[in-house]
XYZ file of C-alpha atoms in Angstrom:
428
model
C -175.506 -120.563 141.270
C -178.343 -118.340 142.434
C -175.912 -115.449 142.645
C -174.625 -116.243 139.192
C -178.127 -116.297 137.702
C -179.281 -113.188 139.486
C -176.303 -111.146 138.326
C -177.610 -108.872 135.579
C -174.253 -107.389 134.825
C -172.795 -110.718 133.794
C -172.791 -111.797 130.183
C -175.053 -114.548 128.798
C -173.620 -117.862 130.032
C -175.675 -119.976 127.606
C -177.616 -123.078 128.613
C -176.974 -124.349 132.175
C -176.960 -128.075 132.908
C -177.524 -129.636 136.374
C -177.005 -133.309 137.291
C -179.589 -134.778 139.679
C -179.821 -138.412 140.650
C -177.443 -139.383 137.898
C -179.403 -137.553 135.206
C -178.507 -134.317 133.401
C -181.196 -131.613 133.292
C -181.324 -128.149 131.715
C -182.130 -125.338 134.092
C -185.452 -123.664 133.306
C -184.764 -120.280 131.661
C -188.108 -118.930 132.775
C -186.925 -118.396 136.316
C -187.651 -115.071 137.889
C -185.128 -112.426 136.966
C -183.263 -114.667 134.555
C -185.490 -114.120 131.495
C -185.345 -110.349 131.881
C -181.555 -110.393 132.059
C -181.210 -112.605 129.004
C -183.618 -110.627 126.793
C -181.006 -107.909 126.275
C -177.719 -109.715 125.775
C -174.664 -107.559 125.556
C -172.226 -108.106 122.718
C -169.148 -110.030 123.684
C -165.893 -108.085 123.114
C -162.479 -109.586 123.614
C -160.724 -106.191 123.125
C -161.977 -102.648 123.811
C -163.558 -100.616 121.054
C -161.037 -99.117 118.613
C -158.454 -101.858 119.119
C -157.050 -103.385 115.915
C -154.732 -106.318 115.350
C -152.419 -106.807 112.378
C -151.137 -110.249 111.575
C -147.354 -109.991 111.114
C -146.364 -113.608 110.544
C -143.422 -114.097 108.175
C -142.949 -110.317 107.868
C -139.803 -109.760 109.887
C -138.129 -106.586 108.689
C -134.402 -106.087 108.318
C -133.993 -104.320 111.648
C -135.675 -107.104 113.600
C -133.627 -109.726 111.807
C -130.488 -107.690 112.441
C -131.229 -107.436 116.156
C -131.446 -111.213 116.371
C -128.148 -111.884 114.621
C -126.111 -108.775 115.451
C -125.055 -110.102 118.848
C -123.432 -113.223 117.427
C -120.546 -114.142 115.158
C -121.311 -117.002 112.764
C -118.515 -119.257 111.521
C -118.219 -122.679 109.937
C -116.251 -125.601 111.353
C -114.074 -127.923 109.321
C -116.921 -130.397 109.153
C -119.145 -127.713 107.608
C -121.313 -127.148 110.651
C -122.514 -123.667 111.500
C -121.160 -122.360 114.770
C -121.916 -119.092 116.478
C -120.297 -117.276 119.365
C -121.378 -114.207 121.292
C -119.725 -110.881 120.520
C -117.776 -108.994 123.127
C -119.455 -106.294 125.163
C -117.174 -103.709 123.545
C -118.363 -104.708 120.070
C -122.005 -104.558 121.113
C -121.615 -101.115 122.664
C -119.631 -99.890 119.651
C -122.346 -101.074 117.302
C -125.082 -99.409 119.322
C -123.258 -96.075 119.445
C -122.475 -96.195 115.721
C -126.154 -96.757 114.974
C -126.938 -93.572 116.913
C -123.771 -91.639 116.130
C -125.680 -88.524 115.060
C -127.011 -88.125 118.618
C -123.547 -87.778 120.193
C -123.109 -84.439 121.942
C -119.325 -84.136 121.594
C -116.204 -86.249 121.070
C -113.688 -83.688 122.278
C -111.295 -85.378 124.707
C -112.387 -88.873 123.677
C -109.457 -91.279 122.935
C -108.655 -91.225 119.245
C -107.981 -94.988 119.150
C -111.567 -95.724 120.159
C -112.869 -92.875 117.993
C -111.263 -94.396 114.904
C -113.023 -97.712 115.559
C -116.286 -95.870 116.112
C -115.812 -93.969 112.851
C -115.126 -97.218 110.961
C -118.226 -98.854 112.449
C -120.409 -95.892 111.458
C -118.839 -95.851 107.999
C -119.582 -99.577 107.535
C -123.229 -98.845 108.355
C -123.142 -95.944 105.836
C -124.316 -93.492 108.473
C -122.433 -90.615 106.808
C -124.450 -90.959 103.596
C -127.750 -90.267 105.348
C -129.055 -86.748 104.693
C -128.981 -84.556 107.768
C -127.844 -87.221 110.236
C -124.657 -87.886 108.263
C -123.650 -84.220 108.373
C -124.223 -83.974 112.131
C -122.197 -87.112 112.763
C -119.340 -85.986 110.537
C -119.152 -82.599 112.243
C -118.683 -84.266 115.639
C -115.622 -86.110 114.377
C -114.067 -83.228 112.437
C -114.332 -80.737 115.280
C -112.659 -83.187 117.678
C -109.961 -84.825 115.521
C -109.333 -82.458 112.596
C -106.686 -83.803 110.245
C -107.076 -87.378 111.516
C -110.472 -87.533 109.856
C -109.057 -86.171 106.595
C -105.720 -84.535 105.806
C -105.876 -84.706 101.997
C -108.984 -84.468 99.814
C -109.093 -85.127 96.077
C -112.320 -84.047 94.350
C -110.882 -83.900 90.863
C -113.718 -83.910 88.286
C -116.289 -84.732 91.006
C -118.514 -81.724 90.510
C -121.685 -83.662 91.409
C -120.209 -84.684 94.766
C -119.414 -81.043 95.496
C -122.916 -80.032 94.479
C -124.729 -82.599 96.641
C -122.353 -82.810 99.621
C -121.150 -79.209 99.892
C -121.904 -78.840 103.608
C -120.153 -82.122 104.417
C -117.082 -81.009 102.465
C -117.053 -77.678 104.281
C -117.021 -79.499 107.629
C -113.516 -80.896 107.042
C -110.817 -79.061 108.980
C -107.026 -78.889 108.968
C -106.667 -80.135 105.400
C -103.171 -79.871 103.945
C -103.929 -80.827 100.324
C -107.101 -79.993 98.381
C -107.650 -80.855 94.714
C -110.658 -79.203 93.043
C -109.460 -79.535 89.460
C -111.967 -79.681 86.586
C -114.981 -78.828 88.766
C -116.071 -75.572 87.055
C -116.563 -73.728 90.341
C -116.534 -70.168 89.025
C -115.779 -66.964 90.911
C -119.012 -66.897 92.940
C -119.092 -70.460 94.207
C -119.561 -70.941 97.936
C -116.654 -73.354 98.202
C -114.221 -70.806 96.778
C -115.244 -68.389 99.524
C -114.825 -71.161 102.088
C -111.165 -71.530 101.071
C -110.419 -68.275 102.887
C -111.931 -69.606 106.113
C -109.728 -70.041 109.162
C -110.530 -73.774 109.190
C -108.555 -74.196 105.934
C -105.573 -72.039 106.854
C -103.554 -75.270 107.069
C -103.851 -75.940 103.317
C -100.412 -76.046 101.689
C -101.343 -77.522 98.288
C -104.318 -76.214 96.304
C -105.290 -77.360 92.808
C -107.818 -75.157 90.995
C -107.185 -76.213 87.431
C -110.019 -75.661 84.918
C -112.483 -73.966 87.265
C -113.670 -70.978 85.178
C -111.825 -68.566 87.467
C -111.081 -64.955 86.571
C -109.193 -62.082 88.158
C -112.165 -61.439 90.458
C -111.972 -64.967 91.857
C -108.238 -64.689 92.461
C -108.717 -61.333 94.160
C -111.391 -62.756 96.445
C -109.253 -65.777 97.298
C -106.197 -63.690 98.192
C -107.933 -60.802 99.995
C -107.529 -62.171 103.572
C -103.837 -62.899 102.973
C -103.119 -59.541 101.382
C -104.816 -57.482 104.070
C -105.196 -59.451 107.296
C -102.418 -62.041 106.854
C -104.998 -64.789 107.254
C -106.536 -67.473 105.089
C -104.204 -69.325 102.714
C -101.052 -67.853 104.181
C -99.324 -71.273 104.384
C -99.862 -72.111 100.713
C -96.767 -73.626 99.072
C -98.265 -75.057 95.852
C -100.941 -73.499 93.650
C -102.347 -74.731 90.337
C -104.366 -72.174 88.362
C -103.858 -73.668 84.919
C -106.600 -73.782 82.247
C -108.369 -70.683 83.544
C -108.253 -68.376 80.500
C -110.068 -65.531 82.281
C -107.077 -64.941 84.585
C -104.998 -62.119 83.120
C -101.823 -60.278 84.049
C -103.679 -58.271 86.681
C -104.853 -61.428 88.450
C -101.303 -62.773 88.733
C -100.375 -59.673 90.712
C -102.648 -60.808 93.562
C -100.515 -63.932 93.988
C -97.533 -61.947 95.234
C -99.017 -62.084 98.739
C -98.272 -65.827 98.929
C -94.773 -65.468 100.363
C -94.387 -69.197 101.090
C -95.312 -70.257 97.555
C -92.784 -72.714 96.126
C -94.584 -74.060 93.036
C -97.016 -72.295 90.691
C -98.736 -73.401 87.482
C -100.434 -70.736 85.362
C -100.418 -72.602 82.050
C -103.423 -71.970 79.869
C -104.317 -68.624 81.401
C -105.028 -65.388 79.533
C -101.610 -63.771 80.058
C -100.456 -61.280 77.441
C -97.020 -60.116 78.574
C -95.517 -63.429 79.688
C -91.971 -62.061 79.865
C -92.994 -59.360 82.329
C -94.921 -61.880 84.441
C -91.868 -64.117 84.652
C -89.751 -61.229 85.819
C -92.297 -60.114 88.434
C -92.690 -63.601 89.866
C -88.956 -63.946 90.249
C -88.576 -60.478 91.711
C -91.434 -60.522 94.218
C -91.619 -64.131 95.460
C -88.498 -65.748 93.955
C -90.223 -68.121 91.528
C -88.227 -69.212 88.482
C -89.728 -70.526 85.268
C -89.197 -74.264 84.771
C -88.147 -75.529 81.361
C -89.492 -79.024 82.000
C -92.864 -80.094 83.482
C -92.794 -80.301 87.254
C -93.797 -83.562 88.870
C -95.838 -81.712 91.505
C -98.532 -80.914 88.908
C -99.059 -84.373 87.396
C -101.668 -85.198 90.103
C -100.159 -88.627 90.723
C -99.541 -87.958 94.403
C -102.875 -86.295 95.117
C -105.309 -88.635 96.841
C -107.785 -88.717 99.688
C -106.143 -89.702 102.966
C -107.618 -90.091 106.448
C -110.354 -91.941 108.277
C -112.925 -90.656 105.788
C -111.150 -91.789 102.626
C -113.944 -94.247 101.786
C -116.756 -91.821 102.559
C -116.104 -89.834 99.370
C -116.460 -93.048 97.375
C -119.732 -93.810 99.178
C -121.030 -90.346 98.339
C -120.084 -90.769 94.714
C -121.766 -94.182 94.552
C -125.005 -92.950 96.124
C -125.147 -89.905 93.825
C -124.457 -92.058 90.753
C -127.322 -94.382 91.675
C -129.647 -91.421 92.175
C -128.721 -89.936 88.785
C -129.118 -93.191 86.820
C -132.894 -92.944 86.259
C -132.487 -89.430 84.819
C -129.536 -89.932 82.565
C -130.918 -87.740 79.772
C -130.601 -84.027 80.445
C -131.874 -83.806 84.013
C -128.530 -84.261 85.829
C -127.411 -80.982 84.305
C -130.489 -79.139 85.512
C -130.145 -80.655 88.981
C -126.763 -79.022 89.363
C -127.571 -75.617 87.871
C -127.059 -73.925 91.240
C -123.605 -75.458 91.361
C -122.378 -73.922 88.113
C -124.026 -70.545 88.590
C -123.912 -68.349 85.505
C -121.435 -70.483 83.585
C -122.739 -73.805 82.369
C -120.588 -76.821 81.687
C -121.708 -76.980 78.068
C -120.192 -73.573 77.421
C -116.871 -74.447 78.984
C -115.167 -76.014 75.927
C -115.970 -72.933 73.874
C -114.157 -70.676 76.310
C -110.812 -72.428 76.366
C -108.988 -71.540 73.152
C -106.165 -69.892 75.089
C -105.826 -72.853 77.437
C -105.604 -75.320 74.575
C -102.853 -73.362 72.828
C -100.792 -73.158 75.985
C -101.189 -76.816 76.856
C -100.278 -77.940 73.370
C -97.236 -75.710 73.193
C -93.804 -76.838 74.332
C -93.539 -74.085 76.930
C -95.586 -74.568 80.109
C -95.888 -71.719 82.552
C -94.783 -73.617 85.643
C -92.597 -71.959 88.265
C -90.578 -73.184 91.224
C -88.483 -71.661 93.956
C -84.802 -72.476 93.767
C -84.363 -72.722 97.509
C -86.867 -75.588 97.705
C -85.177 -78.761 96.391
C -88.413 -80.759 96.359
C -90.089 -78.473 93.858
C -87.506 -78.657 91.079
C -86.576 -82.323 91.227
C -87.291 -82.858 87.520
C -85.283 -79.768 86.623
C -82.240 -81.008 88.508
C -82.419 -84.410 86.858
C -82.647 -82.790 83.464
C -79.770 -80.434 84.130
C -77.510 -83.134 85.584
C -77.429 -84.860 82.211
C -76.683 -81.745 80.233
C -73.211 -80.228 80.060
C -74.475 -76.766 80.963
C -74.915 -77.558 84.662
C -71.607 -75.989 85.646
C -72.346 -72.808 83.734
C -75.785 -72.372 85.291
C -74.461 -73.003 88.797
C -71.975 -70.136 88.375
C -74.663 -67.780 87.073
C -77.184 -68.402 89.854
C -75.283 -66.590 92.657
C -74.871 -63.596 90.375
C -78.592 -63.607 89.503
C -79.533 -63.860 93.177
C -77.354 -60.871 94.018
C -79.004 -58.893 91.217
C -82.489 -59.728 92.493
C -81.493 -58.657 96.008
C -80.188 -55.359 94.674
C -83.363 -54.803 92.699
C -85.477 -55.505 95.769
C -83.413 -53.120 97.890
C -83.545 -50.392 95.234
C -87.324 -50.483 95.089
C -89.081 -47.679 96.983
C -90.292 -48.437 100.459
C -93.879 -47.795 99.395
C -94.129 -51.361 98.090
C -93.936 -52.683 101.635
C -97.348 -51.209 102.366
C -100.582 -52.650 101.014
C -102.647 -50.345 98.823
C -106.338 -51.198 99.182
C -108.874 -50.370 96.536
C -112.561 -49.762 97.163
C -113.371 -53.261 95.923
C -110.962 -54.756 98.476
C -112.639 -52.910 101.333
C -116.072 -54.075 100.162
C -114.799 -57.633 100.006
C -113.351 -57.461 103.509
C -116.549 -56.014 104.900
C -118.407 -59.063 103.557
C -116.416 -61.289 105.915
């Protein structure tokens, strides 16, 4: 006790009691050395200076609650009792990786069966809707699995999705069908330039209806095919309807699509329609259809692949973000998307398109050698009594077209490049 009392470094112990002869006594505080040590008591601190404590009772956040329940599967018995069972190790690992999917280095060489489950788990957690992280995660899947992620993409009338998720859309590779109808892209839009990229050389069906395109846009889209035999060289179906700024000169750029089987140029600004029909049949073998083709009714165009629900998630998130500003602000938010042509001006610039669409004659063409493209024509002609007459005339017409092609000078086999074409190629 003497050591305890003589220790100056120790804190104030308070009153000290001693039992002697069965009686309790208080130790005299006037002992030597004790009074001096107790005159300057030091403050008692449970934690060091600068330490703070926050009371967090009943404030469990969603992540903490999720960590407690994510490892179990809860079910109900027949009696109505709650029963839980532990998840498999594979499910736990899959959930952890999907939560951190944007940190994956590469998925190249990874089994596609497991990758599909990983993609579904990340999609269920809406990881692809997160800005920045969603793009990085999506790029890892597209560069490793290509068309498995998405082989067909329908963005018809989804101009806000294109505006907000342009980089995500550009990350898709090996698409075979792309529908961009009624999106008002314009000639200078970044996505139109991306169509000529090598990553989209697999596109066979392209719908660009009602996109404010002109001859300049068509020239830019066909430049790699005309000069370098790259880009959309595998295109078999093209819809350019309701673009009144496309004239006879713009149709001439389409002759480089040698594999084209179906073409729709209804509602364009053509003047000499008879000459255009003859040139299409002479150069790429496309014949005008007297009935609407089923390939352009957009019934078969849909989003297919692992990411088919991601587009719906994007659209839902964008719609929720636009709801508070439903007055005139959504238009201003997408001004960079439309460029020089605004959506409000679009109806005023379509008098030619409306006259063509309302008329009985649609400018839709098909190639006779492709039976899939003129299914409706064959059904229509099978009922009529003129089928036999037309079948006898077709071989004669084919021989005439071959003779016309052979009689043309050999100069047409070579590509004549203008100064604008060279400037466009240099930009790539």
